[in-house]
Short mmCIF file of C-alpha atoms in Angstrom, two decimals:
data_model
loop_
_atom_site.label_atom_id
_atom_site.label_comp_id
_atom_site.label_asym_id
_atom_site.label_seq_id
_atom_site.Cartn_x
_atom_site.Cartn_y
_atom_site.Cartn_z
CA UNK A 1 121.14 71.45 101.68
CA UNK A 2 117.80 72.45 100.21
CA UNK A 3 117.53 75.92 98.84
CA UNK A 4 113.84 76.53 99.59
CA UNK A 5 111.57 75.71 102.48
CA UNK A 6 108.88 73.07 102.67
CA UNK A 7 105.64 72.74 100.73
CA UNK A 8 103.46 74.25 103.47
CA UNK A 9 105.63 77.33 103.77
CA UNK A 10 105.74 77.81 100.01
CA UNK A 11 101.99 77.48 99.62
CA UNK A 12 101.41 79.86 102.53
CA UNK A 13 103.84 82.31 100.99
CA UNK A 14 101.94 82.17 97.69
CA UNK A 15 98.79 83.11 99.57
CA UNK A 16 100.33 85.75 101.83
CA UNK A 17 102.69 87.65 99.51
CA UNK A 18 99.85 89.32 97.53
CA UNK A 19 98.10 90.11 100.82
CA UNK A 20 101.18 91.87 102.21
CA UNK A 21 101.70 93.69 98.93
CA UNK A 22 98.14 94.97 98.76
CA UNK A 23 98.16 95.99 102.41
CA UNK A 24 101.47 97.81 101.96
CA UNK A 25 100.06 99.63 98.95
CA UNK A 26 97.05 100.57 101.08
CA UNK A 27 99.34 101.99 103.77
CA UNK A 28 101.30 103.98 101.19
CA UNK A 29 98.21 105.36 99.43
CA UNK A 30 96.45 106.35 102.65
CA UNK A 31 99.58 107.89 104.15
CA UNK A 32 97.85 111.24 104.66
CA UNK A 33 94.74 109.73 106.25
CA UNK A 34 95.75 106.80 108.45
CA UNK A 35 98.87 105.83 110.40
CA UNK A 36 101.79 104.89 108.22
CA UNK A 37 103.00 106.46 105.03
CA UNK A 38 105.82 106.02 102.59
CA UNK A 39 108.45 104.40 104.76
CA UNK A 40 106.11 102.13 106.69
CA UNK A 41 104.26 100.95 103.62
CA UNK A 42 107.48 100.49 101.68
CA UNK A 43 108.98 98.44 104.50
CA UNK A 44 105.81 96.34 104.62
CA UNK A 45 106.00 95.60 100.88
CA UNK A 46 109.71 94.84 101.29
CA UNK A 47 108.60 92.29 103.89
CA UNK A 48 106.77 90.52 101.06
CA UNK A 49 110.02 90.45 99.07
CA UNK A 50 111.91 89.06 102.03
CA UNK A 51 109.22 86.40 102.51
CA UNK A 52 109.67 85.46 98.85
CA UNK A 53 113.43 85.24 99.30
CA UNK A 54 113.16 83.12 102.45
CA UNK A 55 110.39 80.79 101.31
CA UNK A 56 111.47 80.13 97.73
CA UNK A 57 115.22 80.39 98.10
CA UNK A 58 117.94 82.39 96.45
CA UNK A 59 117.87 80.65 93.06
CA UNK A 60 114.22 81.53 92.55
CA UNK A 61 114.94 85.08 93.73
CA UNK A 62 117.76 85.44 91.20
CA UNK A 63 115.31 84.68 88.39
CA UNK A 64 112.89 87.39 89.48
CA UNK A 65 115.31 90.02 90.69
CA UNK A 66 116.79 92.53 88.28
CA UNK A 67 119.54 94.68 89.75
CA UNK A 68 119.37 97.40 87.10
CA UNK A 69 115.59 97.69 87.31
CA UNK A 70 115.62 98.01 91.08
CA UNK A 71 118.43 100.57 91.03
CA UNK A 72 116.59 102.62 88.41
CA UNK A 73 113.33 102.44 90.37
CA UNK A 74 115.06 103.61 93.52
CA UNK A 75 116.43 106.60 91.65
CA UNK A 76 113.01 107.28 90.12
CA UNK A 77 111.49 107.31 93.61
CA UNK A 78 113.97 109.92 94.81
CA UNK A 79 113.52 112.03 91.69
CA UNK A 80 109.71 111.90 91.96
CA UNK A 81 109.95 113.15 95.54
CA UNK A 82 112.21 115.99 94.43
CA UNK A 83 109.98 116.74 91.44
CA UNK A 84 106.92 117.01 93.67
CA UNK A 85 108.88 119.33 95.93
CA UNK A 86 109.84 121.49 92.93
CA UNK A 87 106.25 121.89 91.68
CA UNK A 88 105.62 125.14 93.52
CA UNK A 89 109.06 126.56 92.84
CA UNK A 90 107.48 129.87 91.76
CA UNK A 91 106.67 130.61 95.41
CA UNK A 92 109.05 128.51 97.48
CA UNK A 93 110.70 125.12 97.69
CA UNK A 94 108.19 122.54 99.03
CA UNK A 95 105.33 124.97 98.35
CA UNK A 96 102.20 122.81 98.11
CA UNK A 97 100.87 124.34 94.92
CA UNK A 98 98.76 121.28 94.10
CA UNK A 99 96.74 121.89 97.24
CA UNK A 100 96.38 125.66 96.86
CA UNK A 101 95.58 125.94 93.16
CA UNK A 102 96.33 122.61 91.53
CA UNK A 103 94.22 120.74 89.01
CA UNK A 104 93.98 117.58 91.12
CA UNK A 105 94.71 116.29 94.65
CA UNK A 106 92.84 119.25 96.09
CA UNK A 107 89.63 117.56 97.21
CA UNK A 108 87.87 117.79 100.52
CA UNK A 109 90.29 117.17 103.43
CA UNK A 110 89.86 113.63 104.69
CA UNK A 111 89.23 112.11 101.27
CA UNK A 112 91.74 110.12 99.27
CA UNK A 113 92.45 112.75 96.60
CA UNK A 114 93.35 115.57 98.96
CA UNK A 115 96.47 116.96 100.65
CA UNK A 116 98.22 118.21 97.50
CA UNK A 117 101.55 116.57 96.77
CA UNK A 118 101.56 114.35 99.88
CA UNK A 119 100.18 111.23 98.08
CA UNK A 120 102.78 111.66 95.32
CA UNK A 121 105.56 111.97 97.88
CA UNK A 122 104.27 108.96 99.81
CA UNK A 123 104.26 106.88 96.62
CA UNK A 124 107.80 108.04 95.80
CA UNK A 125 109.14 107.26 99.26
CA UNK A 126 107.34 103.90 99.29
CA UNK A 127 108.87 102.94 95.95
CA UNK A 128 112.32 104.01 97.07
CA UNK A 129 112.15 102.19 100.39
CA UNK A 130 110.76 98.99 98.84
CA UNK A 131 113.37 98.77 96.09
CA UNK A 132 116.19 99.81 98.40
CA UNK A 133 115.37 97.27 101.10
CA UNK A 134 114.83 94.42 98.64
CA UNK A 135 118.11 95.25 96.88
CA UNK A 136 119.99 95.39 100.18
CA UNK A 137 118.57 92.09 101.45
CA UNK A 138 119.19 90.33 98.14
CA UNK A 139 122.76 91.59 98.07
CA UNK A 140 123.30 90.29 101.61
CA UNK A 141 121.78 86.92 100.65
CA UNK A 142 124.03 86.74 97.59
CA UNK A 143 127.13 87.20 99.70
CA UNK A 144 127.63 83.53 100.46
CA UNK A 145 131.26 83.01 101.33
CA UNK A 146 131.51 82.14 105.00
CA UNK A 147 135.30 81.87 105.06
CA UNK A 148 137.44 84.88 104.17
CA UNK B 1 83.59 106.38 124.82
CA UNK B 2 86.07 104.22 126.66
CA UNK B 3 84.93 100.79 127.72
CA UNK B 4 86.78 99.50 130.80
CA UNK B 5 86.09 95.87 129.94
CA UNK B 6 88.58 96.03 127.07
CA UNK B 7 91.26 97.28 129.44
CA UNK B 8 90.65 94.33 131.76
CA UNK B 9 90.96 91.95 128.81
CA UNK B 10 94.19 93.67 127.77
CA UNK B 11 95.47 93.27 131.32
CA UNK B 12 94.84 89.52 131.18
CA UNK B 13 96.61 89.40 127.80
CA UNK B 14 99.58 91.24 129.30
CA UNK B 15 99.80 88.67 132.11
CA UNK B 16 100.06 85.99 129.42
CA UNK B 17 102.69 88.07 127.63
CA UNK B 18 104.65 88.30 130.87
CA UNK B 19 104.62 84.52 131.14
CA UNK B 20 105.85 84.26 127.55
CA UNK B 21 108.68 86.70 128.35
CA UNK B 22 109.56 84.50 131.31
CA UNK B 23 109.90 81.55 128.95
CA UNK B 24 112.10 83.65 126.63
CA UNK B 25 114.36 84.57 129.53
CA UNK B 26 114.53 81.12 131.11
CA UNK B 27 114.27 78.85 128.07
CA UNK B 28 117.11 76.38 128.17
CA UNK B 29 117.33 75.88 124.40
CA UNK B 30 116.97 78.19 121.41
CA UNK B 31 113.71 76.63 120.04
CA UNK B 32 112.10 77.28 123.44
CA UNK B 33 112.85 80.96 123.05
CA UNK B 34 111.61 80.99 119.45
CA UNK B 35 108.29 79.51 120.53
CA UNK B 36 108.18 82.06 123.35
CA UNK B 37 108.69 84.92 120.89
CA UNK B 38 106.02 83.50 118.59
CA UNK B 39 103.54 83.32 121.45
CA UNK B 40 104.47 86.84 122.47
CA UNK B 41 103.81 88.08 118.90
CA UNK B 42 100.33 86.63 118.90
CA UNK B 43 99.60 88.07 122.33
CA UNK B 44 100.83 91.49 121.21
CA UNK B 45 98.49 91.36 118.22
CA UNK B 46 95.59 90.46 120.55
CA UNK B 47 96.58 93.30 122.88
CA UNK B 48 96.72 95.78 119.99
CA UNK B 49 93.23 94.82 118.82
CA UNK B 50 91.86 95.05 122.36
CA UNK B 51 93.47 98.44 122.98
CA UNK B 52 92.21 99.69 119.62
CA UNK B 53 88.72 98.73 120.78
CA UNK B 54 89.34 100.26 124.20
CA UNK B 55 90.37 103.64 122.82
CA UNK B 56 87.66 103.42 120.14
CA UNK B 57 90.03 103.97 117.22
CA UNK B 58 89.50 101.72 114.22
CA UNK B 59 92.75 102.81 112.55
CA UNK B 60 94.76 101.08 115.29
CA UNK B 61 93.66 97.74 113.84
CA UNK B 62 95.82 98.41 110.75
CA UNK B 63 98.93 98.31 112.88
CA UNK B 64 97.85 94.99 114.39
CA UNK B 65 97.43 93.52 110.88
CA UNK B 66 100.89 94.72 109.82
CA UNK B 67 102.43 93.35 113.00
CA UNK B 68 100.76 89.97 112.51
CA UNK B 69 102.06 89.71 108.93
CA UNK B 70 105.62 90.81 109.76
CA UNK B 71 105.94 88.69 112.90
CA UNK B 72 105.17 85.65 110.74
CA UNK B 73 108.08 86.56 108.46
CA UNK B 74 110.38 87.04 111.46
CA UNK B 75 109.52 83.65 112.92
CA UNK B 76 110.00 82.06 109.50
CA UNK B 77 113.47 83.56 109.11
CA UNK B 78 114.57 82.33 112.54
CA UNK B 79 113.17 78.87 111.77
CA UNK B 80 115.00 78.78 108.47
CA UNK B 81 118.22 79.76 110.20
CA UNK B 82 117.78 77.07 112.83
CA UNK B 83 117.11 74.32 110.29
CA UNK B 84 120.43 75.13 108.65
CA UNK B 85 119.12 76.42 105.34
CA UNK B 86 121.74 79.13 105.03
CA UNK B 87 124.77 76.93 104.48
#
């Protein structure tokens, strides 16, 4: 049985995977301005990974997938979220000190560089969700014994 | 500013979606239902764009784009399962 799908699907996947990735990054970055945010954007980018896995097959995915790297990136996402929450620890946990008196991310509300630590947290959650979902789906695809 | 013409168009789209759901419910074989779901995905994308125009919110179009991209992946996965590529 063939491991990958046909030529049309593979060519379409080559064209669409960057599109999904860029659109997911757009959703993550504009989480404080438009619908979506960390989880939605991360799940969208993970959809690109799943499309890669389905269109090109498991052997090709094994070459491009690094278990240690994805585990580390998932941990880094969680730690970045926690680190952003700790920034205003002098006042309170989750105190948005970047917005009140920070050096950056305190622009006019409605612009991209506003809302304090929310963009950082969206990026962290997006990274965590993307790596977690891709790792989970790859692990499920690797589990290939149908009997016992 | 809410334009009623977009709501009428969305109503026509929903009638088509109802017919697609009928095919999903009645379809005798599995590929019939897959084609029904694919049609329904496209109609839902059209309905989302029309309702985004009806409520005059441009940010609703983003959700339609995401749905169009992800429904393609879903259809692809079902097709791959049906062709027996997971053995």
